[in-house]
Amino acid sequence: MDVKAAKALQLSALLQPEKIRSKPSGASSLSISREPHKKFLRVSVSVKLQPVRTSTIRRRVAPLEVTRSYENIPASTLESGTCHALLDEELILKSRSQEIDPYLNGRCIYLVGMMGSGKTTVGKIMAQVLGYSFCDSDALVEEEVGNSVADIFKHYGEAFFRDKETEVLHKLSLMRRFVISTGGGAVIRPINWKHMHKGVSVWLDVPLEALAQRIAAVGTNSRPLLHYEAGDAYTRALLKLSALFEERGDSYANANARVSLEKIAAKLGQRDVSKLSPTAIALEALEQIEVFLKEEDNNYAER
Ligand SMILES: Nc1ncnc2c1ncn2[C@@H]1O[C@H](COP(=O)(O)OP(=O)(O)O)[C@@H](O)[C@H]1O
Ligand SMILES: O=C(O)C1=C[C@@H](OP(=O)(O)O)[C@@H](O)[C@H](O)C1
């Protein structure tokens, strides 16, 4: 074991009671190994915590267990403390997911938002931490039609794609324990909301400039509505995204919870939303879901 790195990764520093509202049960382990070329580390951490009961819902409280392996971490990253932050986030995510689990009661989570808002990236993290399965409604349409989204738009048109999207959302509304990344345009049909309201919906609200940056970086091959023939990628994407948002902004606001990247950045004292990690966004999503679910629970109790 690398002693300097182990010191940098004191487990006690991870157990911040005010953040995770839990206390250690004593079971924790850490192993660190150095890759042969000496620059990279493999870190494996396992922490088991006994949560303190805070919710009003009666439930059995399971211990909180997080096991994470990080491959190819530069030793400098670990020693700088970045690793602490990653592991802290992991524990907080897990704690938050346990907090909302009994209120969710197996209902699916639907992520809505513009193209490139991070529904897939953030959704996978949420599914993992909640012990849910993840699925992407676009991928299900592609599977059913046997073509990529881009080819479906090209050969059959948008209306055909929208019908398939509605069919897929209907099927998903009969399922439990899924985090679903929906297509950016799924919000425009009221019938889709009828399906999505069977679960809990979350709007990932990302400033259009940040979206345009991401789209310009990955290209528009899989996003036919943003396709452009020529010109500056960022400007083209921003123009198209702005036009779409003009039509859809109100529909996204139908979601049960809203995750505003601008608000997260303000909370963290950051100026640039593009610096926010998908994990920090997933954490805010769980917090906003918790707010919605507790309000729903209170309204139910008052009736
Ligand atoms: N928080 C983030 N910071 C930086 N890039 C991100 C973030 N979230 C997603 N991305 C990147 O943006 C692109 C679109 O993300 P994706 O999850 O596919 O969005 P969506 O499913 O909403 O279309 C991907 O290349 C992804 O890696
Ligand atoms: O905004 C839209 O109308 C669309 C978004 C895409 O999904 P992502 O939001 O996952 O890119 C995909 O469903 C299709 O290209 C149409």
Coordinates of C-alpha atoms and ligand atoms in Angstrom, one line a residue:
M1 CA 0.0 0.0 0.0
D2 CA 1.1 3.5 -0.8
V3 CA 1.4 5.2 2.7
K4 CA 1.2 8.8 1.4
A5 CA -1.9 8.0 -0.6
A6 CA -3.5 6.1 2.3
K7 CA -3.0 9.2 4.5
A8 CA -4.6 11.3 1.9
L9 CA -7.6 9.1 1.9
Q10 CA -8.4 9.0 5.6
L11 CA -11.7 7.3 5.9
S12 CA -12.6 9.4 8.9
A13 CA -12.7 12.4 6.6
L14 CA -15.4 10.7 4.6
L15 CA -17.7 10.2 7.6
Q16 CA -19.1 13.7 8.0
P17 CA -22.2 13.2 10.1
E18 CA -23.9 16.5 9.2
K19 CA -23.7 15.5 5.6
I20 CA -24.8 11.9 5.7
R21 CA -26.9 11.8 8.8
S22 CA -25.4 8.5 9.7
K23 CA -22.8 7.1 12.1
P24 CA -20.1 4.5 11.3
S25 CA -20.8 1.0 12.3
G26 CA -17.1 0.2 12.3
A27 CA -17.0 -1.8 9.1
S28 CA -14.7 -0.1 6.6
S29 CA -11.9 -1.1 4.4
L30 CA -9.5 0.6 2.0
S31 CA -7.0 -0.8 -0.4
I32 CA -4.7 1.1 -2.7
S33 CA -2.4 -0.3 -5.3
R34 CA 0.0 1.4 -7.7
E35 CA 0.1 0.5 -11.4
P36 CA 3.5 -0.8 -12.7
H37 CA 4.4 2.5 -14.3
K38 CA 4.0 4.2 -10.9
K39 CA 1.9 7.1 -11.9
F40 CA -1.6 5.6 -11.5
L41 CA -3.4 4.1 -8.5
R42 CA -6.2 1.7 -8.1
V43 CA -8.3 2.6 -5.1
S44 CA -11.0 0.4 -3.6
V45 CA -13.0 1.7 -0.6
S46 CA -15.8 0.0 1.3
V47 CA -17.7 1.8 4.0
K48 CA -20.6 0.5 6.0
L49 CA -22.7 3.0 8.0
Q50 CA -25.7 2.6 10.3
P51 CA -28.2 5.3 9.3
V52 CA -30.0 7.4 11.9
R53 CA -33.8 7.3 11.3
T54 CA -35.1 10.7 10.3
S55 CA -38.2 10.1 8.2
T56 CA -41.7 9.9 9.5
I57 CA -42.4 6.8 7.4
R58 CA -42.1 3.6 9.3
R59 CA -39.5 1.4 7.7
R60 CA -36.7 -1.0 8.4
V61 CA -33.5 1.0 8.1
A62 CA -30.8 -0.9 6.3
P63 CA -27.1 -0.2 6.9
L64 CA -25.6 2.1 4.3
E65 CA -22.9 0.4 2.3
V66 CA -20.7 2.0 -0.4
T67 CA -18.1 0.1 -2.3
R68 CA -16.3 1.9 -5.0
S69 CA -13.2 1.2 -7.1
Y70 CA -11.4 3.9 -9.0
E71 CA -9.0 2.8 -11.8
N72 CA -6.1 4.8 -13.1
I73 CA -6.3 7.7 -10.7
P74 CA -3.2 9.8 -11.0
A75 CA -1.4 9.7 -7.6
S76 CA -1.5 13.6 -7.7
T77 CA -5.3 13.6 -7.9
L78 CA -5.6 11.4 -4.8
E79 CA -3.0 13.3 -2.9
S80 CA -4.8 16.6 -3.8
G81 CA -7.9 15.4 -2.0
T82 CA -10.1 15.2 -5.2
C83 CA -10.7 11.6 -4.3
H84 CA -12.1 12.6 -1.0
A85 CA -14.7 14.7 -2.7
L86 CA -15.6 11.8 -5.1
L87 CA -16.1 9.4 -2.2
D88 CA -18.0 11.9 -0.1
E89 CA -20.4 12.5 -3.0
E90 CA -20.8 8.8 -3.3
L91 CA -21.8 8.4 0.3
I92 CA -24.1 11.4 0.3
L93 CA -25.8 10.1 -2.8
K94 CA -26.4 6.7 -1.2
S95 CA -27.7 8.2 2.0
R96 CA -30.1 10.5 0.0
S97 CA -31.3 7.6 -2.0
Q98 CA -32.1 5.6 1.1
E99 CA -34.0 8.6 2.5
I100 CA -36.4 8.8 -0.5
D101 CA -36.7 5.0 -1.2
P102 CA -39.7 4.4 1.1
Y103 CA -41.5 7.5 -0.3
L104 CA -40.8 6.5 -3.9
N105 CA -42.1 3.0 -3.3
G106 CA -40.8 1.6 -6.5
R107 CA -42.2 4.4 -8.8
C108 CA -40.2 5.1 -11.9
I109 CA -38.2 8.3 -12.3
Y110 CA -38.6 10.1 -15.6
L111 CA -35.8 12.6 -16.6
V112 CA -37.0 15.2 -19.0
G113 CA -35.0 18.1 -20.5
M114 CA -33.5 19.4 -23.7
M115 CA -31.2 17.4 -25.9
G116 CA -27.8 17.1 -24.2
S117 CA -29.1 18.1 -20.8
G118 CA -27.5 15.0 -19.2
K119 CA -30.6 12.8 -18.8
T120 CA -28.6 9.7 -19.8
T121 CA -25.5 10.6 -17.9
V122 CA -27.2 11.7 -14.7
G123 CA -29.9 9.0 -15.0
K124 CA -27.4 6.2 -15.0
I125 CA -25.9 7.5 -11.7
M126 CA -29.3 7.8 -10.1
A127 CA -30.3 4.3 -11.2
Q128 CA -27.1 2.8 -9.8
V129 CA -27.5 4.5 -6.4
L130 CA -31.2 3.8 -6.1
G131 CA -30.8 0.2 -7.1
Y132 CA -33.1 0.8 -10.1
S133 CA -32.6 -0.2 -13.7
F134 CA -31.8 2.4 -16.2
C135 CA -33.3 2.8 -19.7
D136 CA -33.3 5.4 -22.5
S137 CA -36.6 5.8 -24.3
D138 CA -34.8 6.7 -27.6
A139 CA -32.9 3.3 -27.4
L140 CA -36.2 1.5 -26.9
V141 CA -37.7 3.2 -30.0
E142 CA -34.6 2.3 -31.9
E143 CA -34.8 -1.3 -30.8
E144 CA -38.5 -1.6 -31.7
V145 CA -38.1 0.0 -35.2
G146 CA -34.7 -1.5 -35.9
N147 CA -33.2 1.8 -36.9
S148 CA -31.3 4.7 -35.3
V149 CA -33.2 7.8 -34.2
A150 CA -31.5 9.7 -37.1
D151 CA -32.6 7.1 -39.7
I152 CA -36.2 7.0 -38.2
F153 CA -36.5 10.8 -38.7
K154 CA -35.0 10.5 -42.2
H155 CA -37.0 7.6 -43.5
Y156 CA -40.3 7.8 -41.6
G157 CA -40.5 11.4 -40.3
E158 CA -40.9 13.0 -36.9
A159 CA -44.6 12.1 -36.4
F160 CA -43.8 8.4 -36.8
F161 CA -41.0 8.7 -34.2
R162 CA -43.3 10.6 -31.8
D163 CA -46.0 7.8 -32.1
K164 CA -43.3 5.2 -31.3
E165 CA -42.1 7.3 -28.4
T166 CA -45.6 7.5 -26.9
E167 CA -45.9 3.7 -27.3
V168 CA -42.6 3.2 -25.4
L169 CA -43.6 5.6 -22.6
H170 CA -47.0 3.8 -22.3
K171 CA -45.2 0.5 -21.8
L172 CA -42.7 2.0 -19.4
S173 CA -45.6 3.4 -17.3
L174 CA -46.5 -0.1 -16.4
M175 CA -43.0 -0.8 -15.0
R176 CA -41.5 -0.3 -11.6
R177 CA -38.0 0.7 -10.4
F178 CA -36.7 2.2 -13.6
V179 CA -34.9 5.5 -14.1
I180 CA -35.9 6.6 -17.6
S181 CA -34.0 9.1 -19.8
T182 CA -36.7 10.4 -22.1
G183 CA -36.1 12.1 -25.5
G184 CA -35.9 15.9 -25.3
G185 CA -39.2 16.2 -27.2
A186 CA -41.3 13.7 -25.2
V187 CA -42.8 16.6 -23.1
I188 CA -44.7 18.1 -26.1
R189 CA -47.5 15.5 -26.1
P190 CA -50.0 15.7 -23.2
I191 CA -50.6 11.9 -23.5
N192 CA -46.9 11.4 -22.6
W193 CA -47.4 13.3 -19.4
K194 CA -50.3 11.0 -18.5
H195 CA -47.8 8.1 -18.7
M196 CA -45.0 9.9 -17.0
H197 CA -47.1 11.1 -14.1
K198 CA -47.4 7.4 -13.1
G199 CA -43.9 8.0 -11.8
V200 CA -42.0 11.0 -10.6
S201 CA -40.7 13.4 -13.3
V202 CA -37.6 15.6 -13.0
W203 CA -36.6 18.4 -15.4
L204 CA -32.9 18.9 -15.9
D205 CA -32.8 22.6 -16.6
V206 CA -29.5 23.5 -18.2
P207 CA -28.7 26.9 -19.7
L208 CA -28.8 26.8 -23.5
E209 CA -25.2 28.0 -23.8
A210 CA -24.0 25.0 -21.9
L211 CA -26.1 22.7 -24.0
A212 CA -24.8 24.2 -27.2
Q213 CA -21.2 23.7 -25.9
R214 CA -21.9 20.0 -25.2
I215 CA -23.6 19.5 -28.5
A216 CA -20.9 21.2 -30.4
A217 CA -18.4 18.9 -28.7
V218 CA -20.2 15.6 -29.5
G219 CA -21.7 16.6 -32.9
T220 CA -25.3 16.1 -34.1
N221 CA -25.2 12.7 -35.7
S222 CA -27.6 11.2 -33.2
R223 CA -29.7 14.4 -32.9
P224 CA -31.4 15.0 -36.2
L225 CA -33.3 18.1 -35.0
L226 CA -30.0 19.9 -34.4
H227 CA -28.4 18.8 -37.6
Y228 CA -26.8 21.6 -39.6
E229 CA -25.0 21.6 -43.0
A230 CA -22.3 24.1 -42.3
G231 CA -21.2 26.9 -40.0
D232 CA -19.9 27.3 -36.5
A233 CA -21.1 24.3 -34.5
Y234 CA -21.7 26.2 -31.2
T235 CA -23.7 29.1 -32.9
R236 CA -25.8 26.7 -35.0
A237 CA -26.6 24.5 -32.0
L238 CA -27.5 27.5 -29.8
L239 CA -29.9 28.9 -32.5
K240 CA -31.7 25.6 -32.9
L241 CA -31.8 24.9 -29.2
S242 CA -33.2 28.4 -28.5
A243 CA -36.0 27.9 -31.1
L244 CA -36.9 24.5 -29.6
F245 CA -36.9 25.8 -26.0
E246 CA -39.2 28.7 -27.0
E247 CA -41.8 26.0 -27.9
R248 CA -41.1 23.6 -25.0
G249 CA -40.1 25.6 -22.0
D250 CA -43.6 25.5 -20.5
S251 CA -43.9 21.8 -21.1
Y252 CA -40.8 21.0 -19.1
A253 CA -42.2 22.9 -16.2
N254 CA -44.9 20.1 -15.9
A255 CA -42.3 18.0 -14.2
N256 CA -42.7 17.2 -10.5
A257 CA -39.2 18.4 -9.7
R258 CA -36.8 20.8 -11.3
V259 CA -33.0 20.6 -11.2
S260 CA -31.6 24.0 -12.2
L261 CA -27.8 23.9 -12.9
E262 CA -27.7 27.6 -12.3
K263 CA -29.0 27.1 -8.8
I264 CA -26.6 24.3 -8.1
A265 CA -23.7 26.4 -9.2
A266 CA -24.9 29.3 -7.0
K267 CA -25.2 27.0 -4.0
L268 CA -21.6 25.7 -4.6
G269 CA -20.3 29.2 -5.2
Q270 CA -19.3 28.3 -8.8
R271 CA -19.8 30.6 -11.8
D272 CA -19.5 28.1 -14.5
V273 CA -22.3 25.5 -14.8
S274 CA -20.2 23.4 -17.2
K275 CA -17.9 22.6 -14.3
L276 CA -20.7 20.8 -12.3
S277 CA -20.1 17.1 -12.1
P278 CA -22.9 14.6 -13.2
T279 CA -22.7 13.3 -9.6
A280 CA -23.4 16.7 -8.1
I281 CA -26.4 17.1 -10.5
A282 CA -27.7 13.6 -9.6
L283 CA -27.5 14.6 -5.9
E284 CA -29.5 17.7 -6.5
A285 CA -32.0 15.6 -8.4
L286 CA -32.5 13.3 -5.5
E287 CA -32.9 16.3 -3.1
Q288 CA -35.5 17.9 -5.3
I289 CA -37.3 14.5 -5.6
E290 CA -37.2 14.3 -1.8
V291 CA -38.8 17.8 -1.5
F292 CA -41.6 16.7 -3.9
L293 CA -42.2 13.4 -2.3
K294 CA -42.4 14.8 1.2
E295 CA -44.8 17.5 0.1
E296 CA -46.9 14.8 -1.6
D297 CA -46.8 12.8 1.7
N298 CA -47.9 15.8 3.8
N299 CA -50.8 16.6 1.4
Y300 CA -51.9 13.0 1.6
A301 CA -51.7 13.0 5.4
E302 CA -53.8 16.2 5.6
R303 CA -56.6 14.8 3.5
Ligands
LIG1 N1 -22.5 17.5 -16.0 C1 -21.9 17.4 -17.2 N2 -20.8 18.0 -17.5 C2 -20.2 17.9 -18.7 N3 -20.7 17.2 -19.7 C3 -21.8 16.5 -19.5 C4 -22.5 16.5 -18.3 N4 -23.6 15.8 -18.4 C5 -23.6 15.3 -19.6 N5 -22.5 15.7 -20.3 C6 -22.1 15.4 -21.7 O1 -23.1 16.0 -22.6 C7 -23.4 15.1 -23.6 C8 -24.9 14.9 -23.6 O2 -25.3 14.1 -22.4 P1 -26.4 13.1 -22.3 O3 -26.4 12.5 -21.0 O4 -26.3 12.1 -23.5 O5 -27.7 14.0 -22.5 P2 -29.2 13.6 -22.9 O6 -29.4 12.2 -22.6 O7 -30.0 14.6 -22.1 O8 -29.3 13.9 -24.4 C9 -22.6 13.8 -23.4 O9 -21.5 14.0 -24.2 C10 -22.2 13.9 -22.0 O10 -21.0 13.3 -21.7
LIG2 O1 -35.5 17.1 -28.5 C1 -36.0 16.3 -29.3 O2 -37.0 16.5 -30.0 C2 -35.3 15.0 -29.5 C3 -34.3 14.6 -28.6 C4 -33.6 13.3 -28.8 O3 -33.3 12.8 -27.5 P1 -32.2 13.4 -26.4 O4 -32.8 14.4 -25.7 O5 -31.8 12.2 -25.6 O6 -31.0 13.8 -27.3 C5 -34.3 12.3 -29.6 O7 -35.5 11.9 -28.9 C6 -34.7 12.9 -30.9 O8 -33.6 13.3 -31.6 C7 -35.6 14.2 -30.7

